[in-house]
PDB file of C-alpha atoms in Angstrom:
ATOM      1  CA  MET A   1     -10.634 -34.001 -29.385  1.00 57.00           C
ATOM      2  CA  ARG A   2     -12.606 -31.725 -31.693  1.00 60.00           C
ATOM      3  CA  ASP A   3     -12.651 -29.011 -29.016  1.00 62.00           C
ATOM      4  CA  ILE A   4      -8.851 -29.173 -28.692  1.00 67.00           C
ATOM      5  CA  THR A   5      -8.387 -28.928 -32.457  1.00 68.00           C
ATOM      6  CA  TRP A   6     -10.748 -25.971 -32.596  1.00 60.00           C
ATOM      7  CA  ARG A   7      -8.921 -24.175 -29.781  1.00 66.00           C
ATOM      8  CA  MET A   8      -5.549 -24.887 -31.362  1.00 63.00           C
ATOM      9  CA  GLY A   9      -6.752 -23.457 -34.668  1.00 64.00           C
ATOM     10  CA  LEU A  10      -8.124 -20.361 -32.978  1.00 62.00           C
ATOM     11  CA  THR A  11      -4.904 -19.903 -31.054  1.00 64.00           C
ATOM     12  CA  LEU A  12      -2.872 -20.197 -34.238  1.00 63.00           C
ATOM     13  CA  MET A  13      -5.108 -17.668 -36.004  1.00 64.00           C
ATOM     14  CA  THR A  14      -4.792 -15.309 -33.045  1.00 58.00           C
ATOM     15  CA  LEU A  15      -1.014 -15.541 -32.926  1.00 58.00           C
ATOM     16  CA  THR A  16      -0.857 -14.997 -36.719  1.00 57.00           C
ATOM     17  CA  ALA A  17      -3.063 -11.914 -36.357  1.00 55.00           C
ATOM     18  CA  LEU A  18      -0.842 -10.570 -33.596  1.00 50.00           C
ATOM     19  CA  ALA A  19       2.275 -11.144 -35.651  1.00 47.00           C
ATOM     20  CA  LEU A  20       0.721  -9.324 -38.615  1.00 45.00           C
ATOM     21  CA  LEU A  21      -0.203  -6.429 -36.344  1.00 45.00           C
ATOM     22  CA  GLY A  22       3.354  -6.173 -35.040  1.00 41.00           C
ATOM     23  CA  LEU A  23       2.504  -7.938 -31.765  1.00 42.00           C
ATOM     24  CA  ASN A  24       0.485  -4.923 -30.694  1.00 42.00           C
ATOM     25  CA  ALA A  25      -2.060  -6.569 -28.367  1.00 47.00           C
ATOM     26  CA  SER A  26      -3.540  -3.180 -27.575  1.00 46.00           C
ATOM     27  CA  CYS A  27      -5.188  -3.121 -31.006  1.00 47.00           C
ATOM     28  CA  SER A  28      -8.896  -3.833 -30.357  1.00 56.00           C
ATOM     29  CA  PRO A  29      -9.437  -6.707 -32.846  1.00 62.00           C
ATOM     30  CA  ALA A  30      -6.168  -8.378 -31.796  1.00 67.00           C
ATOM     31  CA  HIS A  31      -6.831  -8.227 -28.067  1.00 71.00           C
ATOM     32  CA  TYR A  32     -10.398  -9.437 -28.571  1.00 70.00           C
ATOM     33  CA  LEU A  33      -9.165 -12.459 -30.555  1.00 77.00           C
ATOM     34  CA  LEU A  34      -6.519 -13.150 -27.935  1.00 79.00           C
ATOM     35  CA  GLU A  35      -9.143 -13.046 -25.156  1.00 81.00           C
ATOM     36  CA  GLN A  36     -11.237 -15.581 -27.106  1.00 81.00           C
ATOM     37  CA  ALA A  37      -8.239 -17.877 -27.581  1.00 82.00           C
ATOM     38  CA  LEU A  38      -7.386 -17.638 -23.877  1.00 84.00           C
ATOM     39  CA  GLY A  39     -10.961 -18.295 -22.743  1.00 86.00           C
ATOM     40  CA  ARG A  40     -11.341 -14.833 -21.196  1.00 85.00           C
ATOM     41  CA  THR A  41     -14.818 -13.899 -22.499  1.00 90.00           C
ATOM     42  CA  PRO A  42     -18.262 -13.570 -20.949  1.00 94.00           C
ATOM     43  CA  HIS A  43     -19.356 -16.760 -22.818  1.00 94.00           C
ATOM     44  CA  HIS A  44     -16.487 -18.689 -21.251  1.00 94.00           C
ATOM     45  CA  GLU A  45     -17.393 -17.494 -17.737  1.00 95.00           C
ATOM     46  CA  ILE A  46     -21.019 -18.496 -18.224  1.00 96.00           C
ATOM     47  CA  GLU A  47     -19.891 -21.869 -19.548  1.00 95.00           C
ATOM     48  CA  ARG A  48     -17.657 -22.420 -16.489  1.00 95.00           C
ATOM     49  CA  TYR A  49     -20.448 -21.565 -14.096  1.00 96.00           C
ATOM     50  CA  LEU A  50     -23.018 -23.753 -15.888  1.00 95.00           C
ATOM     51  CA  THR A  51     -20.502 -26.632 -16.205  1.00 93.00           C
ATOM     52  CA  ALA A  52     -19.970 -26.566 -12.437  1.00 94.00           C
ATOM     53  CA  VAL A  53     -23.756 -26.517 -11.953  1.00 93.00           C
ATOM     54  CA  ALA A  54     -24.203 -29.434 -14.389  1.00 90.00           C
ATOM     55  CA  SER A  55     -21.619 -31.472 -12.516  1.00 91.00           C
ATOM     56  CA  GLY A  56     -23.407 -30.818  -9.200  1.00 92.00           C
ATOM     57  CA  ASP A  57     -20.478 -28.754  -7.876  1.00 93.00           C
ATOM     58  CA  HIS A  58     -22.296 -26.150  -5.764  1.00 92.00           C
ATOM     59  CA  LEU A  59     -19.162 -24.586  -4.263  1.00 94.00           C
ATOM     60  CA  GLY A  60     -17.411 -24.594  -7.616  1.00 93.00           C
ATOM     61  CA  ALA A  61     -20.308 -22.761  -9.236  1.00 94.00           C
ATOM     62  CA  LEU A  62     -20.314 -20.150  -6.485  1.00 93.00           C
ATOM     63  CA  GLU A  63     -16.624 -19.410  -7.176  1.00 92.00           C
ATOM     64  CA  PHE A  64     -17.544 -18.224 -10.674  1.00 92.00           C
ATOM     65  CA  TRP A  65     -20.100 -15.717  -9.357  1.00 91.00           C
ATOM     66  CA  GLN A  66     -18.438 -12.878  -7.420  1.00 77.00           C
ATOM     67  CA  VAL A  67     -20.338 -11.023  -4.685  1.00 82.00           C
ATOM     68  CA  SER A  68     -18.785  -7.639  -4.033  1.00 74.00           C
ATOM     69  CA  ALA A  69     -21.710  -5.247  -4.420  1.00 63.00           C
ATOM     70  CA  PRO A  70     -22.830  -2.830  -1.694  1.00 64.00           C
ATOM     71  CA  ASN A  71     -25.911  -5.055  -1.150  1.00 64.00           C
ATOM     72  CA  ALA A  72     -23.811  -8.177  -0.783  1.00 74.00           C
ATOM     73  CA  LEU A  73     -26.280  -9.885   1.594  1.00 76.00           C
ATOM     74  CA  ASP A  74     -29.160  -9.702  -0.919  1.00 83.00           C
ATOM     75  CA  LEU A  75     -26.844 -10.725  -3.737  1.00 88.00           C
ATOM     76  CA  SER A  76     -25.448 -13.685  -1.729  1.00 89.00           C
ATOM     77  CA  ASP A  77     -29.012 -14.851  -1.123  1.00 92.00           C
ATOM     78  CA  ARG A  78     -29.762 -14.558  -4.853  1.00 93.00           C
ATOM     79  CA  ARG A  79     -26.555 -16.379  -5.766  1.00 94.00           C
ATOM     80  CA  ASP A  80     -27.433 -19.266  -3.479  1.00 94.00           C
ATOM     81  CA  SER A  81     -31.084 -19.359  -4.610  1.00 95.00           C
ATOM     82  CA  VAL A  82     -30.370 -19.257  -8.366  1.00 95.00           C
ATOM     83  CA  THR A  83     -27.511 -21.768  -8.072  1.00 95.00           C
ATOM     84  CA  ASP A  84     -29.715 -24.165  -6.041  1.00 94.00           C
ATOM     85  CA  THR A  85     -32.557 -23.789  -8.560  1.00 93.00           C
ATOM     86  CA  LEU A  86     -30.233 -24.638 -11.427  1.00 92.00           C
ATOM     87  CA  LEU A  87     -28.645 -27.535  -9.507  1.00 91.00           C
ATOM     88  CA  ALA A  88     -32.165 -28.945  -8.897  1.00 89.00           C
ATOM     89  CA  ARG A  89     -32.551 -29.364 -12.668  1.00 83.00           C
ATOM     90  CA  GLY A  90     -30.041 -32.183 -12.489  1.00 75.00           C
ATOM     91  CA  ALA A  91     -27.022 -33.082 -14.543  1.00 67.00           C
ATOM     92  CA  SER A  92     -26.433 -31.697 -17.989  1.00 64.00           C
ATOM     93  CA  PRO A  93     -28.819 -28.802 -18.186  1.00 69.00           C
ATOM     94  CA  GLN A  94     -28.720 -27.533 -21.725  1.00 85.00           C
ATOM     95  CA  TYR A  95     -28.320 -23.852 -22.470  1.00 91.00           C
ATOM     96  CA  ARG A  96     -27.986 -21.449 -25.331  1.00 92.00           C
ATOM     97  CA  VAL A  97     -26.995 -17.808 -25.450  1.00 95.00           C
ATOM     98  CA  LEU A  98     -29.835 -15.794 -26.944  1.00 96.00           C
ATOM     99  CA  ASP A  99     -28.162 -12.408 -27.198  1.00 96.00           C
ATOM    100  CA  VAL A 100     -25.546 -10.132 -25.654  1.00 96.00           C
ATOM    101  CA  THR A 101     -25.848  -6.446 -24.903  1.00 95.00           C
ATOM    102  CA  TRP A 102     -22.378  -4.879 -24.693  1.00 93.00           C
ATOM    103  CA  TRP A 103     -21.847  -1.922 -22.395  1.00 92.00           C
ATOM    104  CA  ARG A 104     -19.284   0.855 -22.133  1.00 89.00           C
ATOM    105  CA  THR A 105     -18.373   1.252 -18.434  1.00 88.00           C
ATOM    106  CA  CYS A 106     -16.044   4.251 -18.614  1.00 83.00           C
ATOM    107  CA  CYS A 107     -17.319   7.795 -18.413  1.00 79.00           C
ATOM    108  CA  GLU A 108     -21.069   7.360 -18.951  1.00 83.00           C
ATOM    109  CA  PRO A 109     -22.300   3.753 -19.099  1.00 86.00           C
ATOM    110  CA  ALA A 110     -24.122   3.083 -22.332  1.00 87.00           C
ATOM    111  CA  VAL A 111     -24.877   0.306 -24.832  1.00 93.00           C
ATOM    112  CA  ILE A 112     -22.224  -0.027 -27.516  1.00 91.00           C
ATOM    113  CA  ASP A 113     -21.806  -2.125 -30.694  1.00 91.00           C
ATOM    114  CA  ASP A 114     -18.087  -2.986 -30.262  1.00 86.00           C
ATOM    115  CA  PRO A 115     -17.559  -5.902 -27.839  1.00 88.00           C
ATOM    116  CA  ALA A 116     -13.794  -5.145 -27.909  1.00 84.00           C
ATOM    117  CA  GLN A 117     -14.460  -1.857 -26.092  1.00 87.00           C
ATOM    118  CA  ALA A 118     -16.984  -3.240 -23.590  1.00 89.00           C
ATOM    119  CA  GLY A 119     -16.449  -3.401 -19.870  1.00 90.00           C
ATOM    120  CA  GLY A 120     -19.890  -4.873 -19.240  1.00 92.00           C
ATOM    121  CA  ALA A 121     -22.040  -7.549 -20.838  1.00 95.00           C
ATOM    122  CA  ARG A 122     -25.684  -8.424 -20.158  1.00 96.00           C
ATOM    123  CA  VAL A 123     -26.270 -11.885 -21.609  1.00 97.00           C
ATOM    124  CA  ARG A 124     -29.670 -13.567 -22.060  1.00 98.00           C
ATOM    125  CA  VAL A 125     -29.326 -17.337 -21.691  1.00 97.00           C
ATOM    126  CA  ALA A 126     -32.082 -19.936 -22.171  1.00 95.00           C
ATOM    127  CA  ILE A 127     -31.531 -22.810 -19.743  1.00 93.00           C
ATOM    128  CA  GLY A 128     -33.478 -26.053 -19.978  1.00 87.00           C
ATOM    129  CA  GLY A 129     -32.766 -29.699 -19.773  1.00 62.00           C
ATOM    130  CA  GLY A 130     -34.463 -32.990 -20.403  1.00 65.00           C
ATOM    131  CA  HIS A 131     -38.145 -32.532 -19.809  1.00 74.00           C
ATOM    132  CA  ASP A 132     -37.844 -29.130 -18.146  1.00 73.00           C
ATOM    133  CA  PRO A 133     -39.050 -26.110 -20.134  1.00 84.00           C
ATOM    134  CA  GLU A 134     -36.494 -23.456 -20.860  1.00 89.00           C
ATOM    135  CA  THR A 135     -36.098 -20.565 -18.448  1.00 93.00           C
ATOM    136  CA  ILE A 136     -34.375 -17.392 -19.533  1.00 96.00           C
ATOM    137  CA  TYR A 137     -31.751 -16.057 -17.184  1.00 97.00           C
ATOM    138  CA  ILE A 138     -29.841 -12.841 -17.405  1.00 97.00           C
ATOM    139  CA  PHE A 139     -26.117 -13.003 -16.688  1.00 97.00           C
ATOM    140  CA  ASP A 140     -24.474  -9.660 -15.850  1.00 95.00           C
ATOM    141  CA  LEU A 141     -20.695  -9.673 -16.287  1.00 93.00           C
ATOM    142  CA  LEU A 142     -18.210  -6.892 -15.592  1.00 92.00           C
ATOM    143  CA  VAL A 143     -14.496  -6.356 -16.031  1.00 91.00           C
ATOM    144  CA  PRO A 144     -13.203  -5.557 -12.529  1.00 86.00           C
ATOM    145  CA  PRO A 145     -12.970  -3.092 -10.970  1.00 78.00           C
ATOM    146  CA  GLY A 146     -16.095  -2.093 -12.923  1.00 70.00           C
ATOM    147  CA  VAL A 147     -14.617   0.539 -15.295  1.00 81.00           C
ATOM    148  CA  TYR A 148     -12.892  -0.561 -18.511  1.00 80.00           C
ATOM    149  CA  TRP A 149     -11.337   2.279 -20.481  1.00 73.00           C
ATOM    150  CA  GLY A 150     -10.796   0.411 -23.772  1.00 73.00           C
ATOM    151  CA  ASP A 151      -8.850   2.445 -26.277  1.00 73.00           C
ATOM    152  CA  ALA A 152      -8.125   5.193 -23.736  1.00 67.00           C
ATOM    153  CA  ALA A 153      -6.114   2.730 -21.635  1.00 68.00           C
ATOM    154  CA  GLY A 154      -4.476   0.757 -24.437  1.00 69.00           C
ATOM    155  CA  ASN A 155      -7.102  -2.021 -24.437  1.00 69.00           C
ATOM    156  CA  PRO A 156      -5.673  -4.227 -21.699  1.00 79.00           C
ATOM    157  CA  LEU A 157      -6.751  -7.861 -21.761  1.00 80.00           C
ATOM    158  CA  ARG A 158      -9.920  -8.312 -19.718  1.00 86.00           C
ATOM    159  CA  ASP A 159     -10.882 -10.782 -17.018  1.00 88.00           C
ATOM    160  CA  TRP A 160     -14.671 -11.009 -16.920  1.00 92.00           C
ATOM    161  CA  GLU A 161     -16.585 -11.764 -13.714  1.00 93.00           C
ATOM    162  CA  ILE A 162     -20.164 -12.844 -13.278  1.00 94.00           C
ATOM    163  CA  VAL A 163     -21.680 -10.297 -10.870  1.00 93.00           C
ATOM    164  CA  ASP A 164     -25.362 -11.266 -11.031  1.00 94.00           C
ATOM    165  CA  VAL A 165     -27.659 -13.954 -12.494  1.00 96.00           C
ATOM    166  CA  TYR A 166     -31.408 -13.664 -12.363  1.00 96.00           C
ATOM    167  CA  PRO A 167     -34.530 -14.916 -14.163  1.00 96.00           C
ATOM    168  CA  GLU A 168     -35.709 -12.614 -16.934  1.00 96.00           C
ATOM    169  CA  GLY A 169     -38.217 -10.145 -15.584  1.00 95.00           C
ATOM    170  CA  MET A 170     -36.442  -9.654 -12.232  1.00 94.00           C
ATOM    171  CA  ARG A 171     -34.335  -6.604 -11.449  1.00 94.00           C
ATOM    172  CA  PRO A 172     -30.557  -6.730 -11.249  1.00 92.00           C
ATOM    173  CA  LEU A 173     -28.968  -6.348  -7.828  1.00 89.00           C
ATOM    174  CA  ALA A 174     -25.272  -5.823  -8.671  1.00 85.00           C
ATOM    175  CA  TRP A 175     -25.186  -3.810 -11.868  1.00 82.00           C
ATOM    176  CA  LEU A 176     -27.983  -1.291 -12.022  1.00 80.00           C
ATOM    177  CA  VAL A 177     -27.951  -0.072 -15.649  1.00 78.00           C
ATOM    178  CA  GLU A 178     -30.989   0.003 -17.872  1.00 69.00           C
TER     179      GLU A 178
END
């Protein structure tokens, strides 16, 4: 019930902000708030994946992690391996987002400070549960088709996709930025 009240409040604030801005959803702060209210953020995608894992839904979890990279076979193997490892932790693994590095994906990929302009996110997540020690995983998320133009394209609403998940210290397979 508290979650519903929170989402309703956030939605109302978002709609109020949009009304004050003349319903111009292309304004960065407004579109970013709208994405949050609609559940279209990297945090929501990570939560959906980990909720499916926690409920033991292997196929459901795999649906939240897209495999469309040139090295799809290696990435499919990683997706299965990481998902199986997390499923083995059992129900209700706890997690917490440690930090997010936002990336510009247009022109020259680079780290940026403005999440409203980002087309990529590299998220460090500590996952642990019960008596298991925490393991840090990196979640790489992109806005398809991999280039988000932000202000230059009128800031369209984004749909984020998980493209890779790997234990900290391993190299990414899908999104090779450093």
